[in-house]
Amino acid sequence: MGTGCRTRYPIVLVHGLLGFVRLPGHSYWNGIDTALRRQGAEVYPVRLSGVHDNEALGAQLLERIAAIRTASGARRVNLLGHSQGGLSARYAAALRPDWVASVTTVATPNQGSEVADRLRDLLPPSGRRERLLARGFEGLARLMERLECAERGLSLPLDGAASLLALTSEGMAGFNARYPQGLPERWGGEGAGEVDGVRYYSWSGILQTRIDAAPGLDPGHVLCHQLARCFAREAGQNDGLVGRFSSHLGWVIRSDYPFDHLDVVNRCWGRRVGAVRPLGVFLEHLVRLAEAGL
């Protein structure tokens, strides 16, 4: 095991919407956690509710951080959150900055997702169609929970309707007013790199216009292309679910990697994503955190 990239504090990986740690034959982080450990990092992928609002997920994350602090003896942790997981991490850092050394959001809709906005337009609040969609998401999340190989038997609360609202531009405007740490002051800019002793970083990708593999080989990539049609403000500047500039937080490492929303966590299904590899981006960030004394 390498030690040259060992961080001072443990790495906590936080999944996004409909996330998990490990299903039979498949890991959410698809080798990222293993690769970080090989470099000497202490890594904890955590499981939160599959669908819920940002505050509820953040409160669950705080409970996980408390347990990790006890188990590891570390005073603080480095949070890396994919998609909605980045919002859970932001909440945790805002409430307990003394527990968090850094927050890194990866393809996170820090200003809301135009896909969620489109769904909200099509599904009026408390309407029948919204209830059906919410129940469908909750059912899928509960099924995945039963298949979960990590922490078997752990049942967490679900709220599909709250999850949808939390990811809209409107929902994120309220969230950002309460927890503004690291947000840019202008659209497309960078935010403060450090707030209350917590370092803030972000990165994301842009969906490539060419599907360079047969659709059946990477259904997630095809889905991202379909969802990209929901974008107007960031048309052509999104990963299929999150806009490039909406993802900006703190020090923006890069927001135009050639990754779709699933590529960014190494789920490329064997498809080429360019010279830059998602796993390499995580390993570079591990060095960055270590060099910063985090």
Coordinates of C-alpha atoms in Angstrom, one line a residue:
M1 CA 0.0 0.0 0.0
G2 CA 1.3 3.4 -0.9
T3 CA 1.7 6.2 1.6
G4 CA 2.8 9.1 -0.5
C5 CA -0.8 10.3 -1.0
R6 CA -2.1 9.5 2.4
T7 CA -4.3 12.3 3.6
R8 CA -4.3 13.6 7.2
Y9 CA -8.0 13.0 7.5
P10 CA -10.2 10.1 6.2
I11 CA -12.0 10.3 2.9
V12 CA -15.8 10.0 3.1
L13 CA -17.5 9.2 -0.2
V14 CA -21.2 10.3 -0.4
H15 CA -23.5 8.9 -3.1
G16 CA -26.2 10.8 -4.9
L17 CA -29.8 10.3 -5.8
L18 CA -30.9 6.6 -5.8
G19 CA -27.4 5.8 -4.6
F20 CA -25.9 2.9 -2.8
V21 CA -22.6 1.5 -1.6
R22 CA -22.5 -1.9 -3.2
L23 CA -25.1 -4.0 -5.0
P24 CA -24.4 -7.6 -6.1
G25 CA -21.8 -7.4 -8.8
H26 CA -21.6 -3.6 -8.8
S27 CA -20.2 -0.8 -6.7
Y28 CA -21.4 2.8 -6.8
W29 CA -17.9 4.1 -6.9
N30 CA -16.7 1.5 -9.4
G31 CA -13.2 1.1 -8.1
I32 CA -12.6 4.6 -6.9
D33 CA -12.6 3.7 -3.2
T34 CA -10.3 0.8 -3.9
A35 CA -7.8 2.9 -5.9
L36 CA -7.8 5.6 -3.1
R37 CA -7.0 3.0 -0.5
R38 CA -4.2 1.6 -2.6
Q39 CA -2.6 5.0 -2.3
G40 CA -2.8 4.9 1.4
A41 CA -6.0 6.8 2.1
E42 CA -8.5 5.8 4.7
V43 CA -11.8 5.6 2.8
Y44 CA -15.4 5.3 4.0
P45 CA -18.2 5.0 1.4
V46 CA -21.4 5.8 3.3
R47 CA -25.0 4.9 2.6
L48 CA -27.8 7.5 3.0
S49 CA -31.5 7.4 1.9
G50 CA -31.9 6.8 -1.8
V51 CA -34.4 9.7 -2.1
H52 CA -34.9 12.6 0.3
D53 CA -34.3 16.3 0.6
N54 CA -30.8 17.8 1.1
E55 CA -31.2 18.6 4.8
A56 CA -32.5 15.1 5.7
L57 CA -29.6 13.5 3.9
G58 CA -27.2 15.9 5.4
A59 CA -28.5 15.0 8.9
Q60 CA -27.9 11.3 8.1
L61 CA -24.4 12.1 6.9
L62 CA -23.6 13.9 10.2
E63 CA -24.6 10.7 12.0
R64 CA -22.2 8.8 9.8
I65 CA -19.4 11.3 10.3
A66 CA -19.8 11.0 14.1
A67 CA -19.5 7.2 13.8
I68 CA -16.4 7.5 11.5
R69 CA -14.7 10.0 13.9
T70 CA -15.2 7.5 16.7
A71 CA -14.0 4.5 14.7
S72 CA -11.0 6.2 13.1
G73 CA -10.0 8.5 16.0
A74 CA -9.8 11.3 13.4
R75 CA -11.1 14.8 14.5
R76 CA -12.2 15.7 11.0
V77 CA -13.0 14.1 7.6
N78 CA -12.7 15.0 3.9
L79 CA -16.2 14.8 2.2
L80 CA -16.4 13.9 -1.5
G81 CA -20.0 13.9 -2.8
H82 CA -21.3 13.0 -6.2
S83 CA -24.4 14.7 -7.5
Q84 CA -26.9 15.2 -4.6
G85 CA -24.2 13.8 -2.3
G86 CA -22.4 17.0 -2.6
L87 CA -25.4 18.9 -1.2
S88 CA -25.5 16.5 1.8
A89 CA -21.8 17.3 2.3
R90 CA -22.4 21.0 2.1
Y91 CA -25.1 20.8 4.8
A92 CA -22.9 18.7 7.1
A93 CA -20.0 21.2 6.7
A94 CA -22.2 24.2 7.3
L95 CA -23.5 22.7 10.6
R96 CA -20.3 21.1 11.9
P97 CA -17.3 22.8 10.3
D98 CA -15.2 21.5 13.2
W99 CA -15.9 18.0 11.9
V100 CA -15.1 18.6 8.2
A101 CA -11.7 19.5 6.7
S102 CA -12.9 19.8 3.1
V103 CA -15.9 19.4 0.9
T104 CA -15.5 18.4 -2.8
T105 CA -18.7 18.3 -4.9
V106 CA -18.5 16.2 -8.0
A107 CA -21.2 16.9 -10.7
T108 CA -23.4 18.5 -8.1
P109 CA -26.3 20.8 -8.9
N110 CA -25.3 23.5 -6.6
Q111 CA -27.6 26.0 -8.3
G112 CA -30.3 23.3 -9.2
S113 CA -30.8 21.0 -12.1
E114 CA -32.7 22.0 -15.2
V115 CA -33.9 18.3 -15.4
A116 CA -35.6 18.7 -12.0
D117 CA -37.0 22.0 -13.2
R118 CA -38.5 20.3 -16.2
L119 CA -40.0 17.6 -14.2
R120 CA -41.5 20.1 -11.7
D121 CA -43.1 21.9 -14.7
L122 CA -44.6 18.7 -15.9
L123 CA -45.6 17.4 -12.5
P124 CA -47.5 20.1 -10.4
P125 CA -46.9 19.8 -6.6
S126 CA -49.2 17.4 -4.9
G127 CA -50.8 16.2 -8.2
R128 CA -51.5 12.6 -9.1
R129 CA -48.5 12.4 -11.5
E130 CA -46.1 13.7 -9.0
R131 CA -47.3 11.2 -6.4
L132 CA -46.9 8.4 -8.9
L133 CA -43.4 9.4 -9.8
A134 CA -42.5 9.9 -6.1
R135 CA -43.8 6.4 -5.3
G136 CA -41.9 4.9 -8.2
F137 CA -38.6 6.5 -7.0
E138 CA -39.3 5.4 -3.5
G139 CA -40.1 1.8 -4.7
L140 CA -36.8 1.7 -6.7
A141 CA -34.9 3.1 -3.7
R142 CA -36.4 0.5 -1.4
L143 CA -35.6 -2.4 -3.8
M144 CA -32.0 -1.2 -4.1
E145 CA -31.9 -1.0 -0.3
R146 CA -32.9 -4.6 -0.1
L147 CA -30.1 -5.6 -2.5
E148 CA -27.5 -3.5 -0.7
C149 CA -24.5 -5.6 0.3
A150 CA -23.2 -3.0 2.8
E151 CA -25.0 -2.7 6.1
R152 CA -27.7 -5.3 5.3
G153 CA -31.0 -4.7 7.0
L154 CA -30.5 -0.9 7.3
S155 CA -33.8 0.8 6.4
L156 CA -33.8 4.5 5.9
P157 CA -36.7 7.0 5.4
L158 CA -37.6 7.9 1.8
D159 CA -39.4 11.0 0.4
G160 CA -39.5 11.1 -3.4
A161 CA -41.5 14.4 -3.7
A162 CA -39.1 16.2 -1.3
S163 CA -36.2 14.9 -3.3
L164 CA -37.5 16.4 -6.6
L165 CA -38.2 19.8 -5.1
A166 CA -34.8 19.9 -3.4
L167 CA -33.0 19.6 -6.7
T168 CA -34.9 22.3 -8.6
S169 CA -33.5 25.8 -9.1
E170 CA -36.2 27.0 -6.7
G171 CA -35.4 24.4 -4.0
M172 CA -31.7 25.1 -4.3
A173 CA -32.2 28.9 -4.1
G174 CA -33.7 28.3 -0.6
F175 CA -30.9 25.8 0.4
N176 CA -28.2 28.2 -0.8
A177 CA -29.7 31.1 1.2
R178 CA -29.3 29.0 4.3
Y179 CA -26.0 27.4 3.5
P180 CA -24.0 29.7 1.2
Q181 CA -20.5 28.5 2.0
G182 CA -18.3 28.3 -1.1
L183 CA -20.9 29.6 -3.5
P184 CA -19.7 31.9 -6.3
E185 CA -20.9 35.5 -6.2
R186 CA -21.5 35.5 -9.9
W187 CA -22.8 32.9 -12.3
G188 CA -20.0 30.7 -13.7
G189 CA -17.4 32.1 -11.2
E190 CA -15.6 30.5 -8.3
G191 CA -16.5 30.7 -4.7
A192 CA -14.4 31.1 -1.6
G193 CA -11.9 28.4 -1.3
E194 CA -12.1 28.3 2.5
V195 CA -14.9 29.1 4.8
D196 CA -15.0 28.5 8.6
G197 CA -11.8 26.5 8.2
V198 CA -13.4 24.1 5.6
R199 CA -11.8 23.9 2.1
Y200 CA -14.3 23.8 -0.8
Y201 CA -13.6 22.2 -4.2
S202 CA -15.7 21.2 -7.2
W203 CA -15.4 19.5 -10.6
S204 CA -17.9 18.3 -13.3
G205 CA -18.1 17.4 -16.9
I206 CA -19.8 18.1 -20.2
L207 CA -21.7 15.5 -22.2
Q208 CA -19.9 14.9 -25.5
T209 CA -22.1 15.4 -28.6
R210 CA -21.0 12.1 -30.2
I211 CA -22.1 8.8 -28.8
D212 CA -19.0 6.8 -29.5
A213 CA -20.2 3.4 -28.6
A214 CA -23.3 1.3 -29.5
P215 CA -26.2 2.5 -27.4
G216 CA -26.8 -0.9 -25.8
L217 CA -23.3 -1.0 -24.4
D218 CA -23.8 2.1 -22.1
P219 CA -27.5 2.7 -21.4
G220 CA -26.6 5.4 -18.8
H221 CA -24.7 7.4 -21.5
V222 CA -27.7 7.2 -23.8
L223 CA -30.1 8.3 -21.0
C224 CA -27.8 11.3 -20.3
H225 CA -28.2 12.3 -23.9
Q226 CA -31.9 12.1 -23.7
L227 CA -32.1 14.1 -20.5
A228 CA -29.8 16.8 -21.9
R229 CA -32.8 17.9 -24.0
C230 CA -34.2 19.4 -20.8
F231 CA -31.5 22.1 -20.7
A232 CA -32.0 25.6 -22.0
R233 CA -29.8 27.9 -20.0
E234 CA -26.9 25.4 -20.2
A235 CA -27.7 23.7 -23.4
G236 CA -24.6 22.0 -24.7
Q237 CA -22.9 22.8 -21.3
N238 CA -24.1 19.9 -19.1
D239 CA -23.5 16.3 -18.3
G240 CA -27.1 15.2 -18.9
L241 CA -28.3 16.0 -15.4
V242 CA -26.2 18.9 -14.1
G243 CA -25.2 22.1 -15.9
R244 CA -21.5 23.0 -16.0
F245 CA -21.8 26.4 -14.3
S246 CA -24.5 25.2 -11.9
S247 CA -21.9 22.8 -10.5
H248 CA -19.4 25.5 -9.5
L249 CA -18.4 25.7 -5.8
G250 CA -15.3 26.9 -4.1
W251 CA -12.1 26.2 -6.1
V252 CA -13.4 24.9 -9.4
I253 CA -10.8 22.4 -10.5
R254 CA -12.4 21.9 -13.9
S255 CA -16.0 21.9 -15.1
D256 CA -15.6 20.7 -18.7
Y257 CA -14.2 17.2 -18.3
P258 CA -15.4 15.0 -21.2
F259 CA -17.6 13.0 -18.8
D260 CA -21.4 12.5 -18.5
H261 CA -23.1 12.4 -15.1
L262 CA -22.2 8.7 -14.6
D263 CA -18.8 8.8 -16.3
V264 CA -17.6 11.2 -13.6
V265 CA -17.7 8.4 -11.0
N266 CA -16.0 5.9 -13.3
R267 CA -19.1 4.2 -14.6
C268 CA -18.1 4.4 -18.3
W269 CA -19.1 0.7 -19.1
G270 CA -15.9 0.3 -21.2
R271 CA -16.7 3.3 -23.4
R272 CA -13.9 5.8 -24.1
V273 CA -14.3 9.2 -22.5
G274 CA -11.1 10.9 -23.8
A275 CA -7.5 11.2 -22.7
V276 CA -8.5 12.2 -19.2
R277 CA -9.8 9.3 -17.0
P278 CA -12.3 9.7 -14.2
L279 CA -10.2 7.6 -11.8
G280 CA -7.2 9.7 -12.5
V281 CA -9.1 12.9 -11.5
F282 CA -9.9 11.3 -8.1
L283 CA -6.3 10.2 -7.6
E284 CA -5.0 13.7 -8.5
H285 CA -7.4 15.2 -6.0
L286 CA -6.1 12.8 -3.3
V287 CA -2.6 14.3 -3.9
R288 CA -4.1 17.8 -3.8
L289 CA -5.7 17.1 -0.4
A290 CA -2.6 15.5 1.0
E291 CA -0.4 18.4 -0.2
A292 CA -2.9 20.8 1.5
G293 CA -2.4 19.0 4.8
L294 CA -5.9 17.7 4.7

